[in-house]
Amino acid sequence: MSGQVSFKGLDHLFTEPRHYVARYVREPPVIDGNTEEDVWKNAPWTDFFKDIEGDKKPDPPLKTRVKILWNDTCLFVAAELEEPHVWANISKRDQVVFYDNDFEVFIDPDNNTHQYFEIEVNALNTIFDLFLSKPYRNNSGALISWDAPGLRSAVKVLGTINRPYDTDKGWTVEMAIPFKAVTIGNDTKVPADGDLWRINFSRVEWDSEVKNGSYRKRKGPDGKSLPEHNWVWSPQGVINMHYPERWGYLLFSKSGSASFSMPYSELQRRYLWLVYYRQKEYFGRTKRYAKSLKDLGISPEIEIDSKINRLTMFASSSQFCVTIDSDSGGAEINEEGLVQITRTE
């Protein structure tokens, strides 16, 4: 008999991520910022962005949405950002673009939460691209000197930029992200029909006002800029984009008729992440990891879709590794949040 497992207190980290089926195209879009080009008409828009914390916060007052396509060399992204006052100041590559209003892409091709990529752009088409070996929470830093080779981007302002006395419609973004730019190793990994990546999109929006004929960020009583708004495609549940396990699912389809269904392996991973989060809570209280699942209040037997899965944990005070296994396959996670497949069906 499988035991009961509680997600209480962590529900915000276990809402189901959004998904998108990307259609294959033989003729790629022209990267000029025009999201109304014919090739884009075959791609559906995503749902409008939500607050990064999801339903805990109201829906954003300005709409944002995305389309995705792909071919044998690139992933193509088109974004539409509603904005009555388009402004941007940062013009040098690899400056911190999110100090302006921006649009951001996060990509984890291997779905293991490590070795992932981030690309940011503002309304001046200034790029900030970085590579992370693992999330910041796992004592990592960003490799800012990494530039996505072959990246092409374009912005189209639907109005006038940095002119505060008129009203704009917003701005659009197009990107062509070469698969070779987001491949680890020498051999470019081009997705096959049916492959699944993790991806998310974010929009940073600052409260602003006009002073002396220019846009300025609004400041609080302490004289510091008010906190930025974070609006995303697939809600993270926490104010942190660097939880790759919370990103949305990107399904690559050659026919365009594929439909997304949650893989069994992803249902298994929910329990690996439950142990991971509980271990981090335990470490926060005791400065060491729990030696057993019992210490975390988690049963070693889990029932998923009427199949029994067994959780096994090996732990010391400073490290742990948890495995889940069933007749349908298995996976493991360690204290750095690295997820690996151990067995397929």
CSV table of C-alpha atoms in Angstrom, one decimal:
chain,number,residue,atom,x,y,z
A,1,MET,CA,0.0,0.0,0.0
A,2,SER,CA,1.5,3.4,-1.0
A,3,GLY,CA,1.8,6.1,1.6
A,4,GLN,CA,0.3,9.5,1.6
A,5,VAL,CA,2.6,12.4,0.6
A,6,SER,CA,1.9,16.0,1.6
A,7,PHE,CA,2.8,19.0,-0.5
A,8,LYS,CA,1.4,21.3,2.1
A,9,GLY,CA,3.2,24.6,2.2
A,10,LEU,CA,4.8,24.0,-1.2
A,11,ASP,CA,1.7,24.0,-3.3
A,12,HIS,CA,2.9,27.1,-5.1
A,13,LEU,CA,5.8,25.2,-6.5
A,14,PHE,CA,3.7,22.3,-7.9
A,15,THR,CA,1.1,24.0,-10.1
A,16,GLU,CA,1.3,22.5,-13.6
A,17,PRO,CA,3.5,24.6,-15.9
A,18,ARG,CA,2.1,25.8,-19.2
A,19,HIS,CA,2.9,24.1,-22.5
A,20,TYR,CA,3.3,25.1,-26.1
A,21,VAL,CA,3.6,23.0,-29.3
A,22,ALA,CA,6.1,24.6,-31.7
A,23,ARG,CA,5.5,24.1,-35.4
A,24,TYR,CA,8.2,23.3,-37.9
A,25,VAL,CA,8.7,25.7,-40.8
A,26,ARG,CA,10.7,25.3,-44.0
A,27,GLU,CA,10.8,29.0,-44.8
A,28,PRO,CA,12.0,30.9,-41.7
A,29,PRO,CA,10.7,34.3,-40.7
A,30,VAL,CA,12.6,37.4,-41.6
A,31,ILE,CA,14.0,38.7,-38.3
A,32,ASP,CA,12.9,42.4,-38.5
A,33,GLY,CA,10.5,42.7,-35.6
A,34,ASN,CA,7.4,42.2,-37.7
A,35,THR,CA,5.3,39.6,-35.9
A,36,GLU,CA,2.5,39.9,-38.6
A,37,GLU,CA,4.6,38.2,-41.3
A,38,ASP,CA,2.7,35.4,-43.0
A,39,VAL,CA,4.9,32.6,-41.5
A,40,TRP,CA,3.8,33.7,-38.0
A,41,LYS,CA,0.2,33.3,-38.9
A,42,ASN,CA,0.6,29.5,-38.6
A,43,ALA,CA,1.8,29.8,-35.0
A,44,PRO,CA,-0.7,30.3,-32.2
A,45,TRP,CA,-0.1,32.9,-29.5
A,46,THR,CA,0.5,31.7,-26.0
A,47,ASP,CA,-1.9,32.7,-23.3
A,48,PHE,CA,-1.2,36.2,-21.9
A,49,PHE,CA,1.5,36.4,-19.3
A,50,LYS,CA,0.7,36.2,-15.6
A,51,ASP,CA,2.4,37.5,-12.5
A,52,ILE,CA,5.5,35.5,-11.7
A,53,GLU,CA,3.7,34.2,-8.5
A,54,GLY,CA,0.7,33.1,-10.4
A,55,ASP,CA,-2.8,33.4,-9.0
A,56,LYS,CA,-1.5,34.8,-5.7
A,57,LYS,CA,-1.3,38.2,-7.5
A,58,PRO,CA,-3.6,40.1,-9.9
A,59,ASP,CA,-3.2,39.7,-13.7
A,60,PRO,CA,-0.8,42.2,-15.2
A,61,PRO,CA,-2.4,45.4,-16.5
A,62,LEU,CA,-0.5,45.2,-19.7
A,63,LYS,CA,-0.7,42.3,-22.0
A,64,THR,CA,2.3,40.2,-23.2
A,65,ARG,CA,2.3,37.1,-25.4
A,66,VAL,CA,4.6,34.9,-27.5
A,67,LYS,CA,4.7,32.7,-30.6
A,68,ILE,CA,7.3,30.0,-31.3
A,69,LEU,CA,8.5,28.3,-34.5
A,70,TRP,CA,11.5,26.1,-35.5
A,71,ASN,CA,13.4,24.7,-38.4
A,72,ASP,CA,16.6,22.6,-38.7
A,73,THR,CA,18.9,25.3,-37.5
A,74,CYS,CA,17.0,27.7,-35.2
A,75,LEU,CA,14.3,28.3,-32.6
A,76,PHE,CA,12.3,31.4,-33.6
A,77,VAL,CA,10.5,33.5,-31.0
A,78,ALA,CA,8.1,36.4,-31.5
A,79,ALA,CA,6.8,38.5,-28.7
A,80,GLU,CA,4.2,41.2,-28.4
A,81,LEU,CA,4.4,43.6,-25.4
A,82,GLU,CA,1.6,46.1,-24.8
A,83,GLU,CA,3.1,49.4,-23.5
A,84,PRO,CA,1.7,52.9,-23.6
A,85,HIS,CA,5.1,54.4,-22.9
A,86,VAL,CA,8.0,52.7,-24.6
A,87,TRP,CA,11.4,53.7,-23.1
A,88,ALA,CA,14.9,52.2,-22.8
A,89,ASN,CA,18.3,53.5,-21.9
A,90,ILE,CA,20.8,50.6,-22.0
A,91,SER,CA,22.6,50.4,-25.3
A,92,LYS,CA,25.7,48.3,-24.7
A,93,ARG,CA,25.6,44.5,-25.0
A,94,ASP,CA,25.8,42.6,-21.7
A,95,GLN,CA,25.0,45.5,-19.5
A,96,VAL,CA,22.2,44.5,-17.1
A,97,VAL,CA,19.3,44.9,-19.5
A,98,PHE,CA,16.6,44.2,-16.9
A,99,TYR,CA,17.4,47.6,-15.3
A,100,ASP,CA,15.2,48.7,-18.2
A,101,ASN,CA,11.9,47.3,-19.1
A,102,ASP,CA,12.8,44.1,-21.0
A,103,PHE,CA,11.7,40.8,-22.5
A,104,GLU,CA,13.6,37.6,-21.5
A,105,VAL,CA,13.9,34.0,-22.8
A,106,PHE,CA,15.1,31.1,-20.6
A,107,ILE,CA,16.0,27.8,-22.2
A,108,ASP,CA,16.9,24.4,-20.7
A,109,PRO,CA,17.2,22.0,-23.6
A,110,ASP,CA,18.1,18.9,-21.5
A,111,ASN,CA,15.4,19.5,-18.8
A,112,ASN,CA,17.9,18.8,-16.0
A,113,THR,CA,17.9,22.4,-14.5
A,114,HIS,CA,21.6,22.7,-15.2
A,115,GLN,CA,23.5,24.2,-18.1
A,116,TYR,CA,20.8,26.5,-19.2
A,117,PHE,CA,20.6,29.8,-21.1
A,118,GLU,CA,19.1,33.3,-20.7
A,119,ILE,CA,18.7,36.0,-23.3
A,120,GLU,CA,17.3,39.5,-22.5
A,121,VAL,CA,16.4,42.3,-24.8
A,122,ASN,CA,15.1,45.9,-24.3
A,123,ALA,CA,13.2,48.2,-26.7
A,124,LEU,CA,16.6,49.4,-28.2
A,125,ASN,CA,17.3,45.8,-29.2
A,126,THR,CA,20.2,45.7,-26.7
A,127,ILE,CA,21.1,42.0,-25.8
A,128,PHE,CA,22.1,40.6,-22.5
A,129,ASP,CA,22.9,36.9,-22.9
A,130,LEU,CA,24.3,34.6,-20.3
A,131,PHE,CA,24.9,30.9,-19.5
A,132,LEU,CA,24.4,29.3,-16.1
A,133,SER,CA,26.0,26.0,-15.2
A,134,LYS,CA,23.4,25.6,-12.4
A,135,PRO,CA,20.9,27.9,-10.7
A,136,TYR,CA,22.1,30.7,-8.4
A,137,ARG,CA,20.4,28.9,-5.4
A,138,ASN,CA,23.0,26.1,-5.8
A,139,ASN,CA,26.0,28.5,-5.4
A,140,SER,CA,26.4,29.3,-9.0
A,141,GLY,CA,27.2,32.4,-11.0
A,142,ALA,CA,26.3,33.5,-14.5
A,143,LEU,CA,28.8,33.4,-17.4
A,144,ILE,CA,28.1,36.8,-18.8
A,145,SER,CA,31.0,36.7,-21.2
A,146,TRP,CA,29.1,34.0,-23.1
A,147,ASP,CA,27.5,35.4,-26.3
A,148,ALA,CA,24.9,33.3,-28.1
A,149,PRO,CA,26.7,32.6,-31.4
A,150,GLY,CA,24.6,33.5,-34.5
A,151,LEU,CA,21.8,35.0,-32.4
A,152,ARG,CA,19.7,37.4,-34.5
A,153,SER,CA,17.1,39.8,-32.9
A,154,ALA,CA,15.0,42.7,-34.0
A,155,VAL,CA,12.6,45.1,-32.2
A,156,LYS,CA,9.8,47.1,-33.7
A,157,VAL,CA,8.4,50.0,-31.6
A,158,LEU,CA,4.7,50.6,-32.2
A,159,GLY,CA,4.9,54.3,-31.5
A,160,THR,CA,8.0,56.4,-30.5
A,161,ILE,CA,10.7,55.4,-28.0
A,162,ASN,CA,11.7,57.7,-25.2
A,163,ARG,CA,9.1,60.4,-26.1
A,164,PRO,CA,6.9,60.7,-23.0
A,165,TYR,CA,4.3,63.1,-24.3
A,166,ASP,CA,2.6,60.7,-26.6
A,167,THR,CA,0.9,57.3,-26.2
A,168,ASP,CA,2.4,54.2,-27.8
A,169,LYS,CA,0.9,50.8,-28.5
A,170,GLY,CA,3.9,48.8,-27.4
A,171,TRP,CA,6.8,46.9,-29.0
A,172,THR,CA,7.5,43.6,-30.6
A,173,VAL,CA,10.5,41.3,-30.6
A,174,GLU,CA,11.7,38.7,-33.0
A,175,MET,CA,14.6,36.3,-32.3
A,176,ALA,CA,16.4,33.5,-34.2
A,177,ILE,CA,18.2,31.4,-31.6
A,178,PRO,CA,20.5,28.9,-33.3
A,179,PHE,CA,20.5,25.4,-31.9
A,180,LYS,CA,24.3,25.4,-31.9
A,181,ALA,CA,24.2,28.4,-29.5
A,182,VAL,CA,22.3,26.3,-26.9
A,183,THR,CA,24.2,23.1,-27.4
A,184,ILE,CA,26.7,21.7,-24.9
A,185,GLY,CA,29.5,19.9,-26.8
A,186,ASN,CA,30.7,19.9,-30.3
A,187,ASP,CA,27.8,18.3,-32.1
A,188,THR,CA,24.8,20.6,-32.5
A,189,LYS,CA,21.7,19.0,-31.0
A,190,VAL,CA,18.8,19.7,-33.3
A,191,PRO,CA,15.4,18.8,-31.8
A,192,ALA,CA,13.6,15.8,-33.3
A,193,ASP,CA,9.9,15.6,-33.8
A,194,GLY,CA,8.3,15.1,-30.4
A,195,ASP,CA,11.3,16.3,-28.3
A,196,LEU,CA,10.5,18.2,-25.2
A,197,TRP,CA,12.5,21.2,-23.8
A,198,ARG,CA,11.8,23.5,-20.9
A,199,ILE,CA,11.4,27.2,-21.6
A,200,ASN,CA,10.0,30.3,-20.1
A,201,PHE,CA,9.6,33.9,-21.0
A,202,SER,CA,9.6,36.9,-18.6
A,203,ARG,CA,8.9,40.6,-18.9
A,204,VAL,CA,10.4,43.0,-16.4
A,205,GLU,CA,8.3,46.2,-16.1
A,206,TRP,CA,9.3,49.2,-13.9
A,207,ASP,CA,6.9,51.8,-12.6
A,208,SER,CA,7.9,55.1,-14.2
A,209,GLU,CA,7.1,58.7,-14.4
A,210,VAL,CA,8.1,61.8,-16.4
A,211,LYS,CA,10.5,64.3,-14.9
A,212,ASN,CA,12.2,67.1,-16.8
A,213,GLY,CA,11.0,65.6,-20.1
A,214,SER,CA,12.4,62.1,-19.5
A,215,TYR,CA,11.2,58.8,-18.1
A,216,ARG,CA,12.4,58.0,-14.6
A,217,LYS,CA,11.7,55.1,-12.4
A,218,ARG,CA,9.3,55.8,-9.5
A,219,LYS,CA,11.0,55.9,-6.1
A,220,GLY,CA,9.7,54.9,-2.7
A,221,PRO,CA,9.9,56.8,0.5
A,222,ASP,CA,13.5,55.4,1.0
A,223,GLY,CA,14.6,57.1,-2.2
A,224,LYS,CA,15.2,53.8,-4.0
A,225,SER,CA,13.4,52.6,-7.1
A,226,LEU,CA,10.2,50.8,-6.5
A,227,PRO,CA,10.5,47.0,-7.1
A,228,GLU,CA,10.1,45.9,-10.6
A,229,HIS,CA,7.1,43.8,-11.8
A,230,ASN,CA,7.8,40.3,-13.1
A,231,TRP,CA,5.3,39.0,-15.6
A,232,VAL,CA,5.9,35.5,-17.1
A,233,TRP,CA,4.4,33.1,-19.5
A,234,SER,CA,4.4,30.1,-17.1
A,235,PRO,CA,4.1,31.2,-13.5
A,236,GLN,CA,7.1,30.3,-11.3
A,237,GLY,CA,5.2,30.4,-8.0
A,238,VAL,CA,8.1,32.3,-6.5
A,239,ILE,CA,9.8,35.6,-7.4
A,240,ASN,CA,12.7,33.9,-9.0
A,241,MET,CA,13.1,32.9,-12.6
A,242,HIS,CA,16.0,30.6,-11.8
A,243,TYR,CA,13.9,27.6,-10.8
A,244,PRO,CA,14.1,25.8,-14.2
A,245,GLU,CA,11.9,23.0,-12.9
A,246,ARG,CA,9.1,25.5,-12.9
A,247,TRP,CA,9.5,26.6,-16.5
A,248,GLY,CA,6.9,25.7,-19.2
A,249,TYR,CA,7.1,22.7,-21.6
A,250,LEU,CA,8.1,23.2,-25.3
A,251,LEU,CA,7.1,20.4,-27.6
A,252,PHE,CA,8.6,20.3,-31.0
A,253,SER,CA,6.2,19.1,-33.8
A,254,LYS,CA,7.0,18.5,-37.4
A,255,SER,CA,3.4,18.0,-38.4
A,256,GLY,CA,2.0,20.8,-36.3
A,257,SER,CA,-0.8,18.5,-35.2
A,258,ALA,CA,0.8,17.1,-32.1
A,259,SER,CA,-0.8,17.6,-28.7
A,260,PHE,CA,0.9,17.8,-25.4
A,261,SER,CA,0.4,15.3,-22.7
A,262,MET,CA,2.4,15.2,-19.4
A,263,PRO,CA,5.1,12.5,-19.6
A,264,TYR,CA,5.1,9.9,-16.9
A,265,SER,CA,8.7,10.9,-16.1
A,266,GLU,CA,7.5,14.4,-15.3
A,267,LEU,CA,4.9,13.1,-12.8
A,268,GLN,CA,7.7,11.1,-11.1
A,269,ARG,CA,9.9,14.2,-10.9
A,270,ARG,CA,7.3,16.0,-8.8
A,271,TYR,CA,8.3,13.6,-6.0
A,272,LEU,CA,12.0,14.1,-6.5
A,273,TRP,CA,11.4,17.9,-6.2
A,274,LEU,CA,9.3,17.4,-3.1
A,275,VAL,CA,12.2,15.6,-1.4
A,276,TYR,CA,14.6,18.3,-2.7
A,277,TYR,CA,12.5,21.2,-1.3
A,278,ARG,CA,11.9,19.3,2.0
A,279,GLN,CA,15.6,18.7,2.4
A,280,LYS,CA,16.4,22.4,1.8
A,281,GLU,CA,13.8,23.3,4.5
A,282,TYR,CA,15.4,20.7,6.9
A,283,PHE,CA,18.9,22.0,6.2
A,284,GLY,CA,17.7,25.6,6.8
A,285,ARG,CA,16.5,24.5,10.3
A,286,THR,CA,19.3,22.1,11.3
A,287,LYS,CA,22.3,23.0,9.1
A,288,ARG,CA,22.4,19.4,7.9
A,289,TYR,CA,20.4,17.2,5.6
A,290,ALA,CA,18.0,14.5,6.8
A,291,LYS,CA,19.4,11.0,6.7
A,292,SER,CA,16.0,9.3,5.9
A,293,LEU,CA,12.8,10.0,4.1
A,294,LYS,CA,11.0,9.4,7.4
A,295,ASP,CA,12.7,12.4,8.9
A,296,LEU,CA,11.1,14.4,6.1
A,297,GLY,CA,7.6,12.9,6.5
A,298,ILE,CA,7.7,11.3,3.1
A,299,SER,CA,6.7,7.7,2.3
A,300,PRO,CA,9.2,5.5,0.3
A,301,GLU,CA,6.2,4.2,-1.8
A,302,ILE,CA,4.3,6.5,-4.1
A,303,GLU,CA,1.4,5.7,-6.4
A,304,ILE,CA,1.4,7.4,-9.7
A,305,ASP,CA,-1.3,6.6,-12.3
A,306,SER,CA,-2.0,3.3,-10.4
A,307,LYS,CA,1.7,2.3,-10.6
A,308,ILE,CA,3.8,1.9,-7.5
A,309,ASN,CA,7.0,4.0,-7.4
A,310,ARG,CA,9.7,3.6,-4.8
A,311,LEU,CA,11.8,6.4,-3.5
A,312,THR,CA,15.3,5.7,-2.2
A,313,MET,CA,17.5,8.3,-0.6
A,314,PHE,CA,21.2,8.2,0.3
A,315,ALA,CA,22.3,11.1,2.4
A,316,SER,CA,25.0,12.5,4.6
A,317,SER,CA,24.9,15.7,6.5
A,318,SER,CA,26.1,17.7,3.5
A,319,GLN,CA,24.9,15.7,0.5
A,320,PHE,CA,22.0,13.6,-0.7
A,321,CYS,CA,20.8,11.7,-3.7
A,322,VAL,CA,17.1,10.6,-4.2
A,323,THR,CA,16.0,8.0,-6.8
A,324,ILE,CA,12.5,7.2,-7.9
A,325,ASP,CA,11.8,4.0,-9.8
A,326,SER,CA,9.0,2.0,-11.2
A,327,ASP,CA,8.2,-0.3,-14.1
A,328,SER,CA,7.8,2.9,-16.3
A,329,GLY,CA,11.3,4.2,-15.6
A,330,GLY,CA,13.3,6.1,-13.1
A,331,ALA,CA,15.2,9.3,-12.3
A,332,GLU,CA,17.3,10.9,-9.6
A,333,ILE,CA,18.0,14.3,-8.1
A,334,ASN,CA,20.9,15.5,-5.9
A,335,GLU,CA,21.4,18.3,-3.4
A,336,GLU,CA,22.3,20.7,-6.3
A,337,GLY,CA,19.0,20.0,-8.1
A,338,LEU,CA,20.6,18.1,-10.9
A,339,VAL,CA,18.0,15.7,-12.4
A,340,GLN,CA,19.1,12.7,-14.4
A,341,ILE,CA,17.3,9.8,-16.0
A,342,THR,CA,18.4,6.5,-14.5
A,343,ARG,CA,16.2,4.1,-16.4
A,344,THR,CA,13.6,4.3,-19.3
A,345,GLU,CA,10.7,2.0,-19.7
